[in-house]
mmCIF file of C-alpha atoms in Angstrom:
data_model
loop_
_atom_site.group_PDB
_atom_site.id
_atom_site.type_symbol
_atom_site.label_atom_id
_atom_site.label_comp_id
_atom_site.label_asym_id
_atom_site.label_seq_id
_atom_site.Cartn_x
_atom_site.Cartn_y
_atom_site.Cartn_z
ATOM 1 C CA MET B 38 -55.777 -14.988 33.856
ATOM 2 C CA VAL B 39 -53.065 -12.472 33.133
ATOM 3 C CA LEU B 40 -50.814 -15.301 31.877
ATOM 4 C CA GLN B 41 -53.546 -16.685 29.648
ATOM 5 C CA SER B 42 -54.232 -13.230 28.255
ATOM 6 C CA CYS B 43 -50.552 -12.722 27.514
ATOM 7 C CA MET B 44 -50.381 -16.099 25.779
ATOM 8 C CA LYS B 45 -53.365 -15.205 23.598
ATOM 9 C CA THR B 46 -51.742 -11.905 22.710
ATOM 10 C CA VAL B 47 -48.451 -13.610 21.757
ATOM 11 C CA LYS B 48 -50.273 -16.236 19.665
ATOM 12 C CA ALA B 49 -52.299 -13.573 17.859
ATOM 13 C CA SER B 50 -49.162 -11.582 17.138
ATOM 14 C CA TRP B 51 -47.399 -14.686 15.807
ATOM 15 C CA LEU B 52 -50.355 -15.538 13.543
ATOM 16 C CA PHE B 53 -50.475 -11.934 12.280
ATOM 17 C CA ALA B 54 -46.760 -11.986 11.527
ATOM 18 C CA LEU B 55 -47.029 -15.336 9.768
ATOM 19 C CA THR B 56 -49.875 -14.013 7.664
ATOM 20 C CA GLN B 57 -47.900 -10.919 6.752
ATOM 21 C CA ARG B 58 -44.870 -13.022 5.781
ATOM 22 C CA LYS B 59 -47.082 -15.132 3.474
ATOM 23 C CA LYS B 60 -48.516 -11.976 1.932
ATOM 24 C CA LEU B 61 -45.077 -10.592 1.410
ATOM 25 C CA ARG B 62 -43.968 -13.865 -0.144
ATOM 26 C CA TYR B 63 -46.910 -13.801 -2.533
ATOM 27 C CA VAL B 64 -46.301 -10.158 -3.340
ATOM 28 C CA GLY B 65 -42.611 -10.923 -3.871
ATOM 29 C CA ALA B 66 -43.441 -13.808 -6.152
ATOM 30 C CA ALA B 67 -45.781 -11.584 -8.096
ATOM 31 C CA LEU B 68 -43.103 -8.947 -8.440
ATOM 32 C CA ILE B 69 -40.553 -11.538 -9.530
ATOM 33 C CA GLY B 70 -43.043 -12.968 -12.020
ATOM 34 C CA THR B 71 -43.714 -9.517 -13.385
ATOM 35 C CA GLY B 72 -39.973 -8.986 -13.699
ATOM 36 C CA VAL B 73 -39.649 -12.206 -15.695
ATOM 37 C CA LEU B 74 -42.455 -11.104 -17.976
ATOM 38 C CA VAL B 75 -40.881 -7.684 -18.451
ATOM 39 C CA TYR B 76 -37.480 -9.280 -19.136
ATOM 40 C CA GLU B 77 -38.924 -11.783 -21.606
ATOM 41 C CA SER B 78 -40.845 -9.040 -23.386
ATOM 42 C CA SER B 79 -37.744 -6.841 -23.605
ATOM 43 C CA ARG B 80 -35.620 -9.707 -24.886
ATOM 44 C CA HIS B 81 -38.238 -10.532 -27.532
ATOM 45 C CA LYS B 82 -38.296 -6.901 -28.677
ATOM 46 C CA ALA B 83 -34.508 -6.883 -28.857
ATOM 47 C CA GLU B 84 -34.527 -10.074 -30.912
ATOM 48 C CA MET B 85 -37.159 -8.594 -33.201
ATOM 49 C CA ALA B 86 -35.008 -5.516 -33.630
ATOM 50 C CA LYS B 87 -32.090 -7.730 -34.571
ATOM 51 C CA ALA B 88 -34.280 -9.599 -37.040
ATOM 52 C CA LYS B 89 -35.078 -6.386 -38.911
ATOM 53 C CA ILE B 90 -33.313 -6.002 -42.262
ATOM 54 C CA ASP B 91 -30.086 -4.071 -41.790
ATOM 55 C CA ILE B 92 -29.501 -1.798 -44.784
ATOM 56 C CA SER B 93 -26.874 0.412 -43.147
ATOM 57 C CA ASP B 94 -24.025 -0.988 -45.262
ATOM 58 C CA PHE B 95 -25.924 -1.001 -48.563
ATOM 59 C CA MET B 96 -24.945 1.517 -51.226
ATOM 60 C CA ALA B 97 -28.548 2.822 -51.274
ATOM 61 C CA ALA B 98 -32.001 1.821 -50.103
ATOM 62 C CA PRO B 99 -33.332 -1.399 -51.677
ATOM 63 C CA ILE B 100 -35.576 -1.071 -54.710
ATOM 64 C CA THR B 101 -38.406 -2.880 -52.934
ATOM 65 C CA ASP B 102 -39.626 -1.129 -49.785
ATOM 66 C CA ILE B 103 -38.427 -2.597 -46.485
ATOM 67 C CA ALA B 104 -41.912 -3.470 -45.240
ATOM 68 C CA THR B 105 -42.528 -5.643 -48.304
ATOM 69 C CA LEU B 106 -39.129 -7.326 -47.990
ATOM 70 C CA GLU B 107 -39.808 -8.033 -44.305
ATOM 71 C CA LYS B 108 -43.276 -9.397 -44.991
ATOM 72 C CA ASN B 109 -42.038 -11.654 -47.804
ATOM 73 C CA LYS B 110 -38.578 -12.447 -46.450
ATOM 74 C CA ASN B 111 -38.880 -16.124 -47.392
ATOM 75 C CA ASP B 112 -39.922 -15.383 -50.956
ATOM 76 C CA MET B 113 -37.124 -15.907 -53.475
ATOM 77 C CA LYS B 114 -37.600 -12.451 -54.975
ATOM 78 C CA SER B 115 -36.882 -10.855 -51.596
ATOM 79 C CA LYS B 116 -33.984 -13.182 -50.796
ATOM 80 C CA MET B 117 -32.340 -12.497 -54.147
ATOM 81 C CA GLU B 118 -32.702 -8.730 -53.822
ATOM 82 C CA LEU B 119 -31.116 -8.665 -50.371
ATOM 83 C CA MET B 120 -28.303 -10.964 -51.474
ATOM 84 C CA ILE B 121 -27.323 -8.856 -54.476
ATOM 85 C CA MET B 122 -27.538 -5.660 -52.414
ATOM 86 C CA LYS B 123 -24.993 -7.113 -49.989
ATOM 87 C CA ILE B 124 -22.703 -8.386 -52.756
ATOM 88 C CA GLN B 125 -22.750 -4.948 -54.379
ATOM 89 C CA ALA B 126 -21.901 -3.178 -51.129
ATOM 90 C CA ASP B 127 -19.153 -5.601 -50.109
ATOM 91 C CA PHE B 128 -17.446 -5.382 -53.504
ATOM 92 C CA CYS B 129 -17.682 -1.594 -53.743
ATOM 93 C CA HIS B 130 -16.240 -1.129 -50.261
ATOM 94 C CA ALA B 131 -13.398 -3.564 -50.992
ATOM 95 C CA LEU B 132 -12.522 -1.767 -54.230
ATOM 96 C CA GLU B 133 -12.583 1.637 -52.562
ATOM 97 C CA GLN B 134 -10.030 0.371 -50.069
ATOM 98 C CA GLN B 135 -7.630 -0.285 -52.956
ATOM 99 C CA GLU B 136 -7.784 3.342 -54.081
ATOM 100 C CA VAL B 137 -4.859 5.168 -52.476
ATOM 101 C CA GLY B 138 -6.243 8.546 -53.580
ATOM 102 C CA GLY B 139 -9.568 8.089 -51.816
ATOM 103 C CA ALA B 140 -11.735 7.773 -54.941
ATOM 104 C CA LYS B 141 -15.300 6.689 -54.156
ATOM 105 C CA PHE B 142 -18.193 5.214 -56.097
ATOM 106 C CA VAL B 143 -20.885 7.541 -57.373
ATOM 107 C CA VAL B 144 -24.230 5.982 -56.453
ATOM 108 C CA ASP B 145 -27.182 6.385 -58.795
ATOM 109 C CA ARG B 146 -30.466 4.869 -57.598
ATOM 110 C CA TRP B 147 -33.047 4.810 -60.366
ATOM 111 C CA GLU B 148 -36.572 3.594 -61.008
ATOM 112 C CA ARG B 149 -38.431 2.571 -64.137
ATOM 113 C CA LYS B 150 -42.095 3.347 -64.749
ATOM 114 C CA GLU B 151 -42.723 -0.203 -66.010
ATOM 115 C CA GLY B 152 -41.768 -1.613 -62.600
ATOM 116 C CA GLY B 153 -38.737 -1.814 -60.319
ATOM 117 C CA GLY B 154 -35.421 -0.094 -60.775
ATOM 118 C CA GLY B 155 -31.777 -0.424 -59.874
ATOM 119 C CA ILE B 156 -28.669 0.988 -58.240
ATOM 120 C CA THR B 157 -25.718 1.842 -60.467
ATOM 121 C CA CYS B 158 -22.382 2.417 -58.723
ATOM 122 C CA VAL B 159 -19.542 3.779 -60.854
ATOM 123 C CA LEU B 160 -15.998 4.816 -59.978
ATOM 124 C CA GLN B 161 -14.110 6.630 -62.747
ATOM 125 C CA ASP B 162 -10.595 8.012 -63.118
ATOM 126 C CA GLY B 163 -9.234 6.532 -59.912
ATOM 127 C CA GLU B 164 -5.526 5.938 -59.423
ATOM 128 C CA VAL B 165 -6.057 2.163 -59.401
ATOM 129 C CA LEU B 166 -9.395 1.784 -61.183
ATOM 130 C CA GLU B 167 -9.837 3.609 -64.471
ATOM 131 C CA LYS B 168 -13.483 2.604 -64.536
ATOM 132 C CA ALA B 169 -15.387 0.290 -62.239
ATOM 133 C CA GLY B 170 -19.087 -0.426 -62.345
ATOM 134 C CA VAL B 171 -21.158 -2.497 -59.930
ATOM 135 C CA ASN B 172 -24.884 -2.603 -60.716
ATOM 136 C CA ILE B 173 -27.937 -4.230 -59.244
ATOM 137 C CA SER B 174 -31.341 -4.258 -60.869
ATOM 138 C CA VAL B 175 -34.706 -5.462 -59.629
ATOM 139 C CA VAL B 176 -37.232 -5.115 -62.430
ATOM 140 C CA SER B 177 -40.648 -6.419 -63.359
ATOM 141 C CA GLY B 178 -43.161 -5.940 -66.109
ATOM 142 C CA VAL B 179 -44.139 -7.688 -69.309
ATOM 143 C CA LEU B 180 -41.601 -9.309 -71.606
ATOM 144 C CA PRO B 181 -41.860 -8.005 -75.175
ATOM 145 C CA ALA B 182 -41.917 -10.387 -78.110
ATOM 146 C CA ALA B 183 -38.223 -9.762 -78.934
ATOM 147 C CA ALA B 184 -37.101 -10.835 -75.468
ATOM 148 C CA VAL B 185 -39.358 -13.898 -75.597
ATOM 149 C CA ALA B 186 -37.859 -14.826 -78.985
ATOM 150 C CA GLN B 187 -34.360 -14.612 -77.522
ATOM 151 C CA MET B 188 -35.340 -16.987 -74.711
ATOM 152 C CA ARG B 189 -37.015 -19.364 -77.165
ATOM 153 C CA ALA B 190 -33.774 -19.440 -79.159
ATOM 154 C CA ARG B 191 -31.973 -20.992 -76.217
ATOM 155 C CA GLY B 192 -34.663 -23.593 -75.535
ATOM 156 C CA LYS B 193 -37.308 -21.969 -73.357
ATOM 157 C CA ASN B 194 -40.731 -23.455 -74.058
ATOM 158 C CA PHE B 195 -42.622 -20.213 -74.609
ATOM 159 C CA LYS B 196 -45.247 -19.566 -77.255
ATOM 160 C CA GLU B 197 -44.079 -17.485 -80.178
ATOM 161 C CA GLY B 198 -45.206 -13.880 -79.950
ATOM 162 C CA GLN B 199 -46.420 -14.359 -76.379
ATOM 163 C CA MET B 200 -46.030 -11.412 -73.980
ATOM 164 C CA MET B 201 -45.554 -12.590 -70.413
ATOM 165 C CA PRO B 202 -45.229 -10.999 -66.934
ATOM 166 C CA PHE B 203 -41.700 -11.332 -65.565
ATOM 167 C CA PHE B 204 -39.465 -10.527 -62.593
ATOM 168 C CA ALA B 205 -35.685 -10.281 -62.789
ATOM 169 C CA ALA B 206 -33.086 -9.433 -60.160
ATOM 170 C CA GLY B 207 -29.334 -9.475 -60.634
ATOM 171 C CA VAL B 208 -25.946 -8.015 -59.814
ATOM 172 C CA SER B 209 -23.454 -7.252 -62.581
ATOM 173 C CA SER B 210 -19.962 -5.800 -62.451
ATOM 174 C CA VAL B 211 -17.044 -5.032 -64.754
ATOM 175 C CA ILE B 212 -13.761 -3.611 -63.449
ATOM 176 C CA HIS B 213 -11.299 -1.920 -65.819
ATOM 177 C CA PRO B 214 -8.058 -1.242 -63.887
ATOM 178 C CA ARG B 215 -5.563 1.403 -64.917
ATOM 179 C CA ASN B 216 -2.467 -0.806 -64.618
ATOM 180 C CA PRO B 217 -2.211 -3.384 -67.478
ATOM 181 C CA MET B 218 -0.769 -5.889 -65.018
ATOM 182 C CA VAL B 219 -4.056 -5.970 -63.117
ATOM 183 C CA PRO B 220 -6.671 -8.081 -64.943
ATOM 184 C CA THR B 221 -10.249 -7.073 -65.652
ATOM 185 C CA ILE B 222 -12.976 -9.029 -63.895
ATOM 186 C CA HIS B 223 -16.603 -9.479 -64.834
ATOM 187 C CA PHE B 224 -19.322 -11.183 -62.813
ATOM 188 C CA ASN B 225 -23.063 -11.415 -63.079
ATOM 189 C CA TYR B 226 -25.575 -13.385 -61.011
ATOM 190 C CA ARG B 227 -29.293 -13.213 -61.729
ATOM 191 C CA TYR B 228 -32.717 -14.720 -61.013
ATOM 192 C CA PHE B 229 -35.715 -14.818 -63.356
ATOM 193 C CA GLU B 230 -39.381 -15.584 -62.918
ATOM 194 C CA VAL B 231 -41.677 -15.699 -65.932
ATOM 195 C CA GLN B 232 -45.416 -16.301 -65.718
ATOM 196 C CA ASP B 233 -46.289 -18.239 -68.852
ATOM 197 C CA SER B 234 -49.923 -18.835 -67.886
ATOM 198 C CA GLU B 235 -52.342 -17.789 -65.185
ATOM 199 C CA THR B 236 -51.205 -20.649 -62.961
ATOM 200 C CA THR B 237 -47.679 -21.525 -64.107
ATOM 201 C CA THR B 238 -44.464 -19.679 -63.264
ATOM 202 C CA GLN B 239 -41.056 -20.718 -64.560
ATOM 203 C CA TRP B 240 -37.944 -19.706 -62.606
ATOM 204 C CA TRP B 241 -34.220 -20.085 -63.111
ATOM 205 C CA PHE B 242 -30.817 -18.700 -62.121
ATOM 206 C CA GLY B 243 -27.848 -17.768 -64.271
ATOM 207 C CA GLY B 244 -24.489 -16.115 -63.996
ATOM 208 C CA GLY B 245 -20.766 -16.501 -63.753
ATOM 209 C CA THR B 246 -17.417 -14.895 -63.019
ATOM 210 C CA ASP B 247 -14.558 -14.567 -65.520
ATOM 211 C CA LEU B 248 -11.102 -12.991 -65.690
ATOM 212 C CA THR B 249 -9.566 -11.028 -68.568
ATOM 213 C CA PRO B 250 -5.837 -10.373 -68.120
ATOM 214 C CA TYR B 251 -3.756 -8.242 -70.459
ATOM 215 C CA TYR B 252 -0.578 -10.135 -69.612
ATOM 216 C CA LEU B 253 -0.585 -13.784 -68.664
ATOM 217 C CA ASN B 254 0.253 -14.646 -65.065
ATOM 218 C CA VAL B 255 -0.216 -18.364 -64.551
ATOM 219 C CA GLU B 256 -0.328 -18.155 -60.754
ATOM 220 C CA ASP B 257 -3.027 -15.491 -60.921
ATOM 221 C CA ALA B 258 -5.118 -17.672 -63.216
ATOM 222 C CA LYS B 259 -4.709 -20.683 -60.922
ATOM 223 C CA HIS B 260 -5.651 -18.665 -57.841
ATOM 224 C CA PHE B 261 -8.736 -17.269 -59.564
ATOM 225 C CA HIS B 262 -9.951 -20.678 -60.740
ATOM 226 C CA ARG B 263 -9.161 -22.322 -57.401
ATOM 227 C CA GLU B 264 -11.466 -19.909 -55.555
ATOM 228 C CA LEU B 265 -14.277 -20.572 -58.010
ATOM 229 C CA GLN B 266 -13.745 -24.304 -57.724
ATOM 230 C CA LYS B 267 -14.050 -24.103 -53.923
ATOM 231 C CA ALA B 268 -17.359 -22.261 -54.261
ATOM 232 C CA CYS B 269 -18.684 -24.867 -56.704
ATOM 233 C CA ASP B 270 -17.484 -27.876 -54.732
ATOM 234 C CA LYS B 271 -19.560 -26.850 -51.708
ATOM 235 C CA HIS B 272 -22.638 -27.783 -53.717
ATOM 236 C CA ASP B 273 -21.733 -30.231 -56.472
ATOM 237 C CA LYS B 274 -18.293 -31.611 -57.360
ATOM 238 C CA SER B 275 -19.239 -31.636 -61.045
ATOM 239 C CA TYR B 276 -20.153 -27.954 -61.218
ATOM 240 C CA TYR B 277 -16.698 -26.450 -61.659
ATOM 241 C CA ARG B 278 -15.686 -28.637 -64.610
ATOM 242 C CA ARG B 279 -19.052 -28.212 -66.314
ATOM 243 C CA PHE B 280 -19.301 -24.470 -65.807
ATOM 244 C CA LYS B 281 -15.632 -23.818 -66.583
ATOM 245 C CA LYS B 282 -16.129 -25.456 -69.972
ATOM 246 C CA TRP B 283 -19.339 -23.504 -70.493
ATOM 247 C CA CYS B 284 -17.490 -20.263 -69.708
ATOM 248 C CA ASP B 285 -14.725 -21.000 -72.237
ATOM 249 C CA ASP B 286 -17.350 -21.670 -74.890
ATOM 250 C CA TYR B 287 -19.626 -18.747 -74.041
ATOM 251 C CA PHE B 288 -16.985 -15.980 -73.906
ATOM 252 C CA HIS B 289 -15.775 -16.809 -77.386
ATOM 253 C CA ILE B 290 -15.220 -13.920 -79.794
ATOM 254 C CA THR B 291 -16.142 -16.022 -82.792
ATOM 255 C CA HIS B 292 -15.020 -13.649 -85.532
ATOM 256 C CA ARG B 293 -11.584 -13.370 -83.847
ATOM 257 C CA GLY B 294 -11.190 -17.030 -82.944
ATOM 258 C CA GLU B 295 -10.288 -16.011 -79.386
ATOM 259 C CA ARG B 296 -11.752 -16.285 -75.908
ATOM 260 C CA ARG B 297 -12.278 -13.012 -74.118
ATOM 261 C CA GLY B 298 -9.997 -14.025 -71.257
ATOM 262 C CA VAL B 299 -8.735 -16.973 -69.206
ATOM 263 C CA GLY B 300 -12.243 -18.044 -68.267
ATOM 264 C CA GLY B 301 -13.911 -18.809 -64.987
ATOM 265 C CA ILE B 302 -17.409 -20.247 -64.640
ATOM 266 C CA PHE B 303 -20.647 -19.567 -66.491
ATOM 267 C CA PHE B 304 -24.108 -21.154 -66.369
ATOM 268 C CA ASP B 305 -27.665 -20.314 -67.337
ATOM 269 C CA ASP B 306 -31.205 -21.688 -66.933
ATOM 270 C CA LEU B 307 -30.262 -23.390 -63.639
ATOM 271 C CA ASP B 308 -33.488 -24.697 -62.087
ATOM 272 C CA SER B 309 -32.292 -27.690 -60.057
ATOM 273 C CA PRO B 310 -31.909 -29.464 -57.701
ATOM 274 C CA SER B 311 -34.357 -27.081 -55.938
ATOM 275 C CA GLN B 312 -34.958 -23.366 -55.832
ATOM 276 C CA GLU B 313 -33.338 -22.957 -52.404
ATOM 277 C CA LYS B 314 -30.304 -25.086 -53.221
ATOM 278 C CA ALA B 315 -29.788 -23.273 -56.514
ATOM 279 C CA PHE B 316 -29.970 -19.974 -54.626
ATOM 280 C CA GLN B 317 -27.383 -21.137 -52.094
ATOM 281 C CA PHE B 318 -25.056 -22.142 -54.937
ATOM 282 C CA VAL B 319 -25.420 -18.770 -56.650
ATOM 283 C CA THR B 320 -24.779 -17.035 -53.323
ATOM 284 C CA SER B 321 -21.549 -19.005 -52.831
ATOM 285 C CA CYS B 322 -20.371 -18.052 -56.323
ATOM 286 C CA ALA B 323 -21.110 -14.374 -55.740
ATOM 287 C CA GLN B 324 -19.303 -14.458 -52.403
ATOM 288 C CA ALA B 325 -16.234 -15.956 -54.115
ATOM 289 C CA VAL B 326 -15.654 -12.772 -56.136
ATOM 290 C CA LEU B 327 -13.781 -10.972 -53.345
ATOM 291 C CA PRO B 328 -11.241 -13.694 -52.503
ATOM 292 C CA SER B 329 -10.714 -14.517 -56.199
ATOM 293 C CA TYR B 330 -9.993 -10.955 -57.351
ATOM 294 C CA ILE B 331 -8.988 -8.502 -54.612
ATOM 295 C CA PRO B 332 -5.648 -10.276 -53.914
ATOM 296 C CA LEU B 333 -4.728 -9.826 -57.599
ATOM 297 C CA VAL B 334 -5.418 -6.085 -57.403
ATOM 298 C CA GLN B 335 -3.353 -5.784 -54.236
ATOM 299 C CA GLN B 336 -0.465 -7.714 -55.745
ATOM 300 C CA HIS B 337 -0.203 -5.895 -59.086
ATOM 301 C CA LYS B 338 -1.640 -2.391 -58.744
ATOM 302 C CA ASN B 339 1.851 -0.926 -58.237
ATOM 303 C CA ASP B 340 3.641 -3.018 -60.900
ATOM 304 C CA GLY B 341 5.660 -1.058 -63.433
ATOM 305 C CA TYR B 342 4.555 -0.692 -67.059
ATOM 306 C CA GLY B 343 5.230 1.534 -70.064
ATOM 307 C CA TYR B 344 3.695 2.955 -73.218
ATOM 308 C CA ALA B 345 3.762 -0.363 -75.114
ATOM 309 C CA GLU B 346 1.934 -2.224 -72.322
ATOM 310 C CA ARG B 347 -0.700 0.501 -72.172
ATOM 311 C CA GLN B 348 -1.321 0.330 -75.926
ATOM 312 C CA TRP B 349 -1.725 -3.447 -75.732
ATOM 313 C CA GLN B 350 -4.182 -3.051 -72.882
ATOM 314 C CA LEU B 351 -6.280 -0.680 -75.010
ATOM 315 C CA LEU B 352 -6.258 -3.147 -77.916
ATOM 316 C CA ARG B 353 -7.488 -5.961 -75.687
ATOM 317 C CA ARG B 354 -10.204 -3.672 -74.328
ATOM 318 C CA GLY B 355 -11.371 -3.302 -77.917
ATOM 319 C CA ARG B 356 -11.918 -7.058 -78.021
ATOM 320 C CA TYR B 357 -13.874 -6.767 -74.774
ATOM 321 C CA VAL B 358 -16.177 -4.193 -76.362
ATOM 322 C CA GLU B 359 -16.689 -6.390 -79.425
ATOM 323 C CA PHE B 360 -17.893 -9.315 -77.347
ATOM 324 C CA ASN B 361 -20.218 -7.247 -75.174
ATOM 325 C CA LEU B 362 -21.933 -5.486 -78.054
ATOM 326 C CA ILE B 363 -22.129 -8.413 -80.491
ATOM 327 C CA TYR B 364 -22.567 -11.593 -78.436
ATOM 328 C CA ASP B 365 -23.444 -10.969 -74.790
ATOM 329 C CA ARG B 366 -26.923 -12.224 -73.840
ATOM 330 C CA GLY B 367 -27.264 -9.877 -70.882
ATOM 331 C CA THR B 368 -26.604 -6.821 -73.025
ATOM 332 C CA LYS B 369 -29.129 -7.956 -75.626
ATOM 333 C CA PHE B 370 -31.782 -8.737 -73.018
ATOM 334 C CA GLY B 371 -31.285 -5.346 -71.407
ATOM 335 C CA LEU B 372 -31.578 -3.512 -74.707
ATOM 336 C CA TYR B 373 -34.752 -5.421 -75.603
ATOM 337 C CA THR B 374 -36.441 -4.750 -72.240
ATOM 338 C CA PRO B 375 -39.015 -1.914 -72.166
ATOM 339 C CA GLY B 376 -37.779 1.028 -70.137
ATOM 340 C CA ALA B 377 -34.172 -0.067 -70.625
ATOM 341 C CA ARG B 378 -31.633 2.177 -68.922
ATOM 342 C CA TYR B 379 -28.853 2.350 -71.477
ATOM 343 C CA GLU B 380 -26.332 4.120 -69.247
ATOM 344 C CA SER B 381 -26.451 1.193 -66.823
ATOM 345 C CA ILE B 382 -26.458 -1.459 -69.554
ATOM 346 C CA LEU B 383 -23.367 0.070 -71.201
ATOM 347 C CA MET B 384 -21.613 0.577 -67.862
ATOM 348 C CA SER B 385 -19.436 -2.421 -68.743
ATOM 349 C CA LEU B 386 -17.619 -0.548 -71.497
ATOM 350 C CA PRO B 387 -14.194 0.969 -70.698
ATOM 351 C CA LEU B 388 -13.440 4.682 -70.769
ATOM 352 C CA THR B 389 -10.849 4.136 -73.491
ATOM 353 C CA ALA B 390 -10.142 1.391 -76.041
ATOM 354 C CA ARG B 391 -8.197 0.998 -79.277
ATOM 355 C CA TRP B 392 -8.480 -0.742 -82.636
ATOM 356 C CA GLU B 393 -5.594 -1.205 -85.043
ATOM 357 C CA TYR B 394 -5.938 -2.561 -88.538
ATOM 358 C CA MET B 395 -4.698 -6.177 -88.834
ATOM 359 C CA HIS B 396 -2.729 -6.097 -85.609
ATOM 360 C CA VAL B 397 -0.960 -9.396 -84.839
ATOM 361 C CA PRO B 398 1.472 -9.665 -81.900
ATOM 362 C CA VAL B 399 4.852 -11.405 -82.260
ATOM 363 C CA PRO B 400 4.228 -15.062 -81.248
ATOM 364 C CA SER B 401 7.264 -15.190 -78.947
ATOM 365 C CA SER B 402 6.322 -11.962 -77.121
ATOM 366 C CA LYS B 403 4.381 -11.704 -73.874
ATOM 367 C CA GLU B 404 1.448 -10.428 -75.878
ATOM 368 C CA GLY B 405 1.728 -13.432 -78.196
ATOM 369 C CA GLU B 406 1.812 -15.741 -75.165
ATOM 370 C CA LEU B 407 -1.525 -14.366 -73.994
ATOM 371 C CA VAL B 408 -3.141 -14.741 -77.419
ATOM 372 C CA GLU B 409 -2.050 -18.386 -77.578
ATOM 373 C CA VAL B 410 -3.931 -19.083 -74.347
ATOM 374 C CA LEU B 411 -6.982 -17.179 -75.591
ATOM 375 C CA LYS B 412 -7.071 -19.356 -78.701
ATOM 376 C CA ASN B 413 -6.469 -22.580 -76.750
ATOM 377 C CA PRO B 414 -8.060 -22.512 -73.260
ATOM 378 C CA ARG B 415 -6.110 -24.285 -70.512
ATOM 379 C CA ASP B 416 -7.070 -26.631 -67.729
ATOM 380 C CA TRP B 417 -5.665 -24.361 -65.014
ATOM 381 C CA LEU B 418 -6.192 -26.751 -62.111
ATOM 382 C CA GLY B 419 -5.195 -29.972 -63.873
ATOM 383 C CA ILE B 420 -8.477 -31.756 -63.181
ATOM 384 C CA GLY B 421 -9.512 -32.491 -66.772
ATOM 385 C CA GLU B 422 -12.005 -30.755 -68.995
ATOM 386 C CA ALA B 423 -15.703 -31.499 -69.117
ATOM 387 C CA ALA B 424 -16.654 -33.392 -72.262
ATOM 388 C CA THR B 425 -19.380 -30.963 -73.327
ATOM 389 C CA ALA B 426 -20.976 -27.765 -72.189
ATOM 390 C CA ALA B 427 -24.494 -26.460 -72.540
ATOM 391 C CA ALA B 428 -25.246 -24.356 -75.573
#
């Protein structure tokens, strides 16, 4: 009886222990499961944090509030604004690194009552850069009749006198270096939407990058064009030839019979092959600015020059001013837009320029060599010129 009682006690103890082990295993599994859930939740929050728009490197806060950009991150208006903000910041930071004296950009964030605003970044009187401007604008409102007429003149199918809602976002920059051996660069990339009826919206991209040297350096010109060609070739092998020709034709100072510089690429009204692919092309072009230009600044910013070279530089800047104020579409559009901010529009003009009556350089001089190229554009990469360019 004692033995049987002991056996029952041992069996009961074993069953109790087994039950407790099962409970512990279930509790352990529950704890592990909870840990997985906590880990997954934490990882998701971390990924969400990473997905937030990072504006820490921008020159100022975006024009559109962050919540709206986040909510509409796949909308082209948001994508274009974030792209130009990054291009502006990257270029400004790269230029500041070239300034041995520590000169920095002054940042002016502005708004317009008609809708939107912009960020104007200007560096003046640096040791390397006499004046550098890098602007972005994100504006909306209603196009006035004068702006509509300008678009109709280049083939847009808008009704005469029609006032239409519009959105425009773009980055624009002009760099005027102090040393005449460093060329001036200009680039502009933009996106437009125009609502021409209650249900129809037209969109397109435009832009380009071009180089204006004061003294001809063939290797510099080849390097500059090669970088632009690489950006174009990622998307369409025909782009570089077409848009190089368009650039030569567009930046033509007609009354002087000269091009403004040694060219680059230029295009407008680009609405194919699709909105996303056109955007990716424009992004590649904008990203090509740094590798096309910064090496030229680094190479020549300490080159020697004298009084004569400086005077020639000022004369060529005068030609730059003539083109911008007489022919440039972007300048005209800006001046015609309600709420135009003239300080930002005229940012492209140099601090100093010069005009001399009937000045003609000696043909055999270095100055004469440059003028010859400006009158007769070259095929810098030896790939042949496009037959025609868009008007």
